[in-house]
Amino acid sequence: MSETKSVFAAYSANTHLFGGNGPYVEEMYENYLANPGSVPDNWREYFDALQHVPAVDGSNAKDIPHLPVINAFAERAKQGGTKVVMASADAEMGRKRTAVQQLIAAYRNVGQRWADLDPLKRTERPNIPELEPSFYGFTDADQETVFDTSNTFFGKDRMSLRELLNALRETYCGTIGAEYMYTTDMAQKRWWQQKLESIRSKASFSPEKKKHILDRLTAAEGLERYLHTKYVGQKRFSLEGGESFIASMDELIQRAGEQGVQEIVIGMAHRGRLNVLV
C-alpha cells in the first residue's frame, strides 16, 4: 500500500509537466521571467532551480521573456508586405533572365529556318513562335530592359532586349543560314558562335581580298560562257547558281596550305566539276 502511495505521490508531483498543461506552465514561466514575485512561492522555487541548469551550449546564459520576442516577430510580419513584393519582383526578374537565355538558344538552334535565303521572295518565311520574345512572356515594356549577355560573342556583356534581338536576327536570320547546334562537341559549337556572332554573319574583306574573290568568280563565269559558246547543245553540268562554291573552295585550299596540308581529296558533285578541275 505504501508503495502505491509513493508512486501516486511521484505521479502527482509531475502532473504539471504533462503536455496538456504546457500553455499554463509557459505562461507562468513568462510571468516569472518578467517578475519573479508575481508567481506562487512553490513555482518561484521551481523556476529558481531551473536557472542553475546550464544552457544547451554549456554556458551560464539565462532565459529572457519570450513574449517580447514573439511580439517583435509578429510586428515584422505585419510590415512584411513590401519585402514580399520585392521578393516577387526578384523572382520575376529571375524568370526573365532565364527566358533571355532560352531566346538566345532558340536563335542558335532554329534561327536558320527563318533566314532570308530566297532573293526572289517566291515564298514567305515560316512563322516560328520560339523566335518571338512574346513566346517567353516578354512585352514591349521589356524592350529596354538590360540583361546579361556574357555567354554571347556580340561584344557586350550586357545588352537591352531590343539590342540582343537585333543582333540575333542579324546573325542567324540574315542571308546566311547557320546550322551547327546538332554537333555534340561544345568546343565546335563555341567556335561557330564566335565566328558568326562576332561579325553578325557579315564578313568584312579587305580590298585585296575582294579583288581576289572577284577574280575567281570571273574566271568561273568566263569558263561557263566559253563552254556554252564552244560546245553548243552539249550535255554538261553547269556551275550556274553555284558560283560562290568556287570562291569558298579556293579559300579552303589556301587555308589548308597555310596549315601544312599536303594533299586534298575532293569527292566532287557533277555540277561545277569542270570549273573545279581547271
Short mmCIF file of C-alpha atoms in Angstrom, two decimals:
data_model
loop_
_atom_site.label_atom_id
_atom_site.label_comp_id
_atom_site.label_asym_id
_atom_site.label_seq_id
_atom_site.Cartn_x
_atom_site.Cartn_y
_atom_site.Cartn_z
CA MET A 1 0.00 0.00 0.00
CA SER A 2 2.81 2.37 0.92
CA GLU A 3 4.47 1.59 -2.40
CA THR A 4 1.27 2.54 -4.24
CA LYS A 5 1.08 5.84 -2.33
CA SER A 6 4.71 6.65 -3.22
CA VAL A 7 4.04 6.03 -6.91
CA PHE A 8 0.89 8.18 -6.74
CA ALA A 9 2.80 10.93 -4.95
CA ALA A 10 5.52 10.90 -7.60
CA TYR A 11 2.85 10.97 -10.30
CA SER A 12 1.07 13.93 -8.69
CA ALA A 13 4.30 15.83 -8.23
CA ASN A 14 4.92 15.76 -12.01
CA THR A 15 1.43 16.37 -13.42
CA HIS A 16 2.34 19.97 -14.22
CA LEU A 17 4.86 18.65 -16.77
CA PHE A 18 2.25 16.82 -18.85
CA GLY A 19 1.68 18.13 -22.37
CA GLY A 20 -1.83 19.32 -21.68
CA ASN A 21 -0.52 21.72 -19.04
CA GLY A 22 2.13 23.18 -21.33
CA PRO A 23 0.40 26.52 -22.07
CA TYR A 24 -0.28 27.10 -18.37
CA VAL A 25 3.33 26.37 -17.38
CA GLU A 26 4.67 28.56 -20.21
CA GLU A 27 2.51 31.46 -19.12
CA MET A 28 3.62 31.01 -15.53
CA TYR A 29 7.26 30.95 -16.63
CA GLU A 30 6.78 34.09 -18.70
CA ASN A 31 5.39 35.84 -15.65
CA TYR A 32 8.33 34.60 -13.58
CA LEU A 33 10.88 35.92 -16.08
CA ALA A 34 9.16 39.29 -16.16
CA ASN A 35 8.64 39.48 -12.38
CA PRO A 36 9.64 36.55 -10.11
CA GLY A 37 7.41 37.87 -7.33
CA SER A 38 4.29 37.53 -9.49
CA VAL A 39 4.13 33.70 -9.25
CA PRO A 40 3.35 31.48 -6.22
CA ASP A 41 6.25 30.58 -3.95
CA ASN A 42 6.34 26.91 -4.98
CA TRP A 43 6.53 27.89 -8.65
CA ARG A 44 9.15 30.52 -7.96
CA GLU A 45 11.31 27.95 -6.16
CA TYR A 46 10.89 25.55 -9.07
CA PHE A 47 11.84 28.19 -11.63
CA ASP A 48 14.73 29.41 -9.47
CA ALA A 49 16.18 25.90 -9.60
CA LEU A 50 15.95 25.91 -13.41
CA GLN A 51 18.14 28.99 -13.57
CA HIS A 52 21.06 26.94 -12.28
CA VAL A 53 20.77 24.39 -15.08
CA PRO A 54 23.47 25.04 -17.75
CA ALA A 55 22.31 26.12 -21.21
CA VAL A 56 22.39 23.71 -24.15
CA ASP A 57 25.75 25.13 -25.27
CA GLY A 58 27.16 24.72 -21.75
CA SER A 59 27.15 28.43 -20.96
CA ASN A 60 25.53 30.15 -17.97
CA ALA A 61 23.19 32.22 -20.13
CA LYS A 62 19.80 32.90 -18.55
CA ASP A 63 16.39 32.80 -20.15
CA ILE A 64 14.72 36.01 -21.24
CA PRO A 65 10.97 36.61 -21.60
CA HIS A 66 9.69 35.11 -24.86
CA LEU A 67 6.66 37.33 -25.26
CA PRO A 68 8.58 40.45 -26.40
CA VAL A 69 10.41 38.33 -28.98
CA ILE A 70 7.15 36.83 -30.25
CA ASN A 71 5.56 40.26 -30.45
CA ALA A 72 8.56 41.62 -32.35
CA PHE A 73 8.28 38.87 -34.97
CA ALA A 74 4.55 39.41 -35.24
CA GLU A 75 5.14 43.12 -35.85
CA ARG A 76 7.73 42.39 -38.51
CA ALA A 77 5.30 40.02 -40.21
CA LYS A 78 2.73 42.82 -40.37
CA GLN A 79 5.30 45.08 -42.04
CA GLY A 80 6.50 42.37 -44.43
CA GLY A 81 4.25 43.33 -47.35
CA THR A 82 6.93 45.43 -49.05
CA LYS A 83 9.51 42.68 -48.73
CA VAL A 84 7.12 40.17 -50.27
CA VAL A 85 6.63 42.49 -53.23
CA MET A 86 10.39 42.86 -53.60
CA ALA A 87 10.82 39.09 -53.44
CA SER A 88 8.13 38.72 -56.08
CA ALA A 89 9.87 41.31 -58.28
CA ASP A 90 13.19 39.49 -57.89
CA ALA A 91 11.53 36.21 -58.87
CA GLU A 92 10.04 37.82 -61.98
CA MET A 93 13.42 39.27 -62.97
CA GLY A 94 14.98 35.85 -62.46
CA ARG A 95 12.36 34.35 -64.77
CA LYS A 96 13.16 36.94 -67.43
CA ARG A 97 16.89 36.25 -67.19
CA THR A 98 16.19 32.58 -67.82
CA ALA A 99 13.86 33.47 -70.70
CA VAL A 100 16.63 35.55 -72.34
CA GLN A 101 18.94 32.53 -72.33
CA GLN A 102 16.16 30.44 -73.85
CA LEU A 103 15.68 33.08 -76.56
CA ILE A 104 19.40 33.03 -77.39
CA ALA A 105 19.35 29.21 -77.56
CA ALA A 106 16.30 29.28 -79.85
CA TYR A 107 18.02 31.52 -82.41
CA ARG A 108 21.14 29.37 -82.33
CA ASN A 109 19.09 26.20 -82.84
CA VAL A 110 16.37 27.16 -85.32
CA GLY A 111 17.26 30.67 -86.50
CA GLN A 112 18.31 29.30 -89.90
CA ARG A 113 14.71 28.28 -90.54
CA TRP A 114 13.81 31.98 -90.67
CA ALA A 115 16.90 33.04 -92.62
CA ASP A 116 16.42 35.23 -95.70
CA LEU A 117 17.57 32.68 -98.29
CA ASP A 118 15.13 33.44 -101.11
CA PRO A 119 16.25 36.55 -103.04
CA LEU A 120 13.24 36.25 -105.36
CA LYS A 121 10.79 36.26 -102.43
CA ARG A 122 8.75 33.49 -104.00
CA THR A 123 7.67 32.09 -100.66
CA GLU A 124 7.03 33.62 -97.29
CA ARG A 125 9.28 32.71 -94.43
CA PRO A 126 7.62 30.33 -91.94
CA ASN A 127 6.26 31.54 -88.65
CA ILE A 128 8.45 30.27 -85.81
CA PRO A 129 6.90 31.19 -82.43
CA GLU A 130 10.01 30.40 -80.37
CA LEU A 131 11.90 33.20 -82.13
CA GLU A 132 9.44 35.79 -80.85
CA PRO A 133 10.03 37.47 -77.44
CA SER A 134 6.32 37.14 -76.64
CA PHE A 135 6.75 33.35 -76.65
CA TYR A 136 8.77 33.77 -73.44
CA GLY A 137 6.44 36.26 -71.80
CA PHE A 138 8.20 39.47 -72.85
CA THR A 139 6.20 42.57 -73.74
CA ASP A 140 7.06 45.91 -75.37
CA ALA A 141 7.78 47.26 -71.88
CA ASP A 142 10.76 44.87 -71.64
CA GLN A 143 12.49 46.09 -74.82
CA GLU A 144 14.83 48.47 -72.99
CA THR A 145 15.47 46.15 -70.03
CA VAL A 146 19.16 45.24 -69.83
CA PHE A 147 20.19 41.60 -69.42
CA ASP A 148 23.42 39.64 -69.03
CA THR A 149 24.70 38.53 -72.45
CA SER A 150 28.20 37.46 -71.46
CA ASN A 151 27.63 33.99 -72.97
CA THR A 152 27.38 35.52 -76.46
CA PHE A 153 30.04 37.00 -78.76
CA PHE A 154 28.30 40.25 -79.66
CA GLY A 155 30.98 42.29 -77.91
CA LYS A 156 28.87 43.34 -74.92
CA ASP A 157 28.39 41.64 -71.56
CA ARG A 158 25.07 43.43 -71.08
CA MET A 159 22.52 44.39 -73.72
CA SER A 160 18.95 45.59 -73.80
CA LEU A 161 16.40 43.10 -75.07
CA ARG A 162 15.98 45.21 -78.21
CA GLU A 163 19.74 45.22 -78.93
CA LEU A 164 20.02 41.49 -78.30
CA LEU A 165 17.07 40.67 -80.54
CA ASN A 166 18.51 42.75 -83.40
CA ALA A 167 21.90 41.08 -83.01
CA LEU A 168 20.38 37.59 -83.01
CA ARG A 169 18.28 38.29 -86.09
CA GLU A 170 21.22 39.80 -87.99
CA THR A 171 23.39 36.81 -87.14
CA TYR A 172 21.03 33.87 -87.59
CA CYS A 173 18.19 35.16 -89.78
CA GLY A 174 20.08 37.13 -92.42
CA THR A 175 21.29 35.85 -95.78
CA ILE A 176 23.30 33.05 -94.17
CA GLY A 177 21.54 30.10 -92.55
CA ALA A 178 23.87 28.67 -89.91
CA GLU A 179 23.03 25.19 -88.65
CA TYR A 180 25.61 23.80 -86.24
CA MET A 181 23.94 23.04 -82.90
CA TYR A 182 23.49 19.38 -83.81
CA THR A 183 27.16 18.74 -83.09
CA THR A 184 27.93 17.21 -79.70
CA ASP A 185 31.32 18.90 -79.36
CA MET A 186 30.90 22.02 -77.22
CA ALA A 187 34.22 23.45 -78.41
CA GLN A 188 32.99 23.29 -82.01
CA LYS A 189 29.72 24.97 -81.07
CA ARG A 190 31.52 27.82 -79.32
CA TRP A 191 33.87 28.16 -82.30
CA TRP A 192 30.93 28.67 -84.65
CA GLN A 193 29.24 31.05 -82.26
CA GLN A 194 32.40 33.16 -82.00
CA LYS A 195 32.87 33.25 -85.77
CA LEU A 196 29.24 34.13 -86.54
CA GLU A 197 28.21 36.37 -83.66
CA SER A 198 31.38 38.47 -83.54
CA ILE A 199 30.69 39.75 -87.07
CA ARG A 200 26.92 39.11 -87.07
CA SER A 201 27.38 36.85 -90.11
CA LYS A 202 28.65 39.77 -92.21
CA ALA A 203 32.24 39.25 -93.29
CA SER A 204 34.46 42.28 -93.79
CA PHE A 205 37.04 41.76 -96.55
CA SER A 206 40.00 43.93 -97.44
CA PRO A 207 40.09 45.50 -100.94
CA GLU A 208 42.77 42.98 -101.98
CA LYS A 209 40.64 40.07 -100.77
CA LYS A 210 37.61 41.37 -102.63
CA LYS A 211 39.63 41.62 -105.84
CA HIS A 212 40.86 38.05 -105.41
CA ILE A 213 37.31 36.78 -104.90
CA LEU A 214 36.14 38.71 -107.97
CA ASP A 215 38.99 37.22 -109.98
CA ARG A 216 37.96 33.67 -109.03
CA LEU A 217 34.29 34.34 -109.78
CA THR A 218 35.14 35.98 -113.11
CA ALA A 219 37.28 33.01 -114.09
CA ALA A 220 34.49 30.58 -113.23
CA GLU A 221 31.90 32.62 -115.11
CA GLY A 222 34.26 33.06 -118.08
CA LEU A 223 34.70 29.30 -118.37
CA GLU A 224 30.94 28.85 -118.29
CA ARG A 225 30.45 31.30 -121.15
CA TYR A 226 33.25 29.72 -123.17
CA LEU A 227 31.86 26.19 -122.82
CA HIS A 228 28.37 27.38 -123.67
CA THR A 229 29.63 29.07 -126.83
CA LYS A 230 32.16 26.44 -127.91
CA TYR A 231 30.07 23.34 -127.28
CA VAL A 232 26.55 24.44 -128.09
CA GLY A 233 23.95 21.83 -127.20
CA GLN A 234 26.45 19.53 -125.49
CA LYS A 235 25.46 17.94 -122.21
CA ARG A 236 27.42 19.41 -119.33
CA PHE A 237 26.93 20.17 -115.66
CA SER A 238 26.97 23.92 -115.40
CA LEU A 239 28.11 25.88 -112.37
CA GLU A 240 25.24 28.33 -112.80
CA GLY A 241 23.71 29.15 -109.44
CA GLY A 242 26.69 27.81 -107.51
CA GLU A 243 29.42 30.29 -108.41
CA SER A 244 30.15 31.08 -104.77
CA PHE A 245 31.35 27.49 -104.36
CA ILE A 246 34.47 28.34 -106.37
CA ALA A 247 35.39 31.22 -104.06
CA SER A 248 34.83 29.13 -100.93
CA MET A 249 36.79 26.18 -102.34
CA ASP A 250 39.69 28.48 -103.25
CA GLU A 251 39.74 29.89 -99.71
CA LEU A 252 39.61 26.39 -98.22
CA ILE A 253 42.60 25.27 -100.28
CA GLN A 254 44.60 28.40 -99.42
CA ARG A 255 43.93 27.99 -95.70
CA ALA A 256 44.74 24.28 -95.82
CA GLY A 257 48.12 25.09 -97.37
CA GLU A 258 48.84 27.59 -94.62
CA GLN A 259 48.18 24.85 -92.08
CA GLY A 260 50.62 22.46 -93.74
CA VAL A 261 48.14 20.20 -95.55
CA GLN A 262 49.97 18.28 -98.32
CA GLU A 263 47.07 16.64 -100.16
CA ILE A 264 43.34 17.22 -100.61
CA VAL A 265 40.93 14.61 -101.97
CA ILE A 266 37.64 16.04 -103.28
CA GLY A 267 34.52 13.93 -103.75
CA MET A 268 33.09 16.33 -106.32
CA ALA A 269 29.48 16.52 -107.44
CA HIS A 270 28.63 16.75 -111.14
CA ARG A 271 27.63 20.41 -111.04
CA GLY A 272 30.71 22.59 -111.42
CA ARG A 273 33.14 19.69 -111.80
CA LEU A 274 34.92 21.18 -114.81
CA ASN A 275 35.33 24.51 -113.04
CA VAL A 276 36.99 22.80 -110.11
CA LEU A 277 39.30 20.82 -112.38
CA VAL A 278 40.62 23.95 -114.07
#
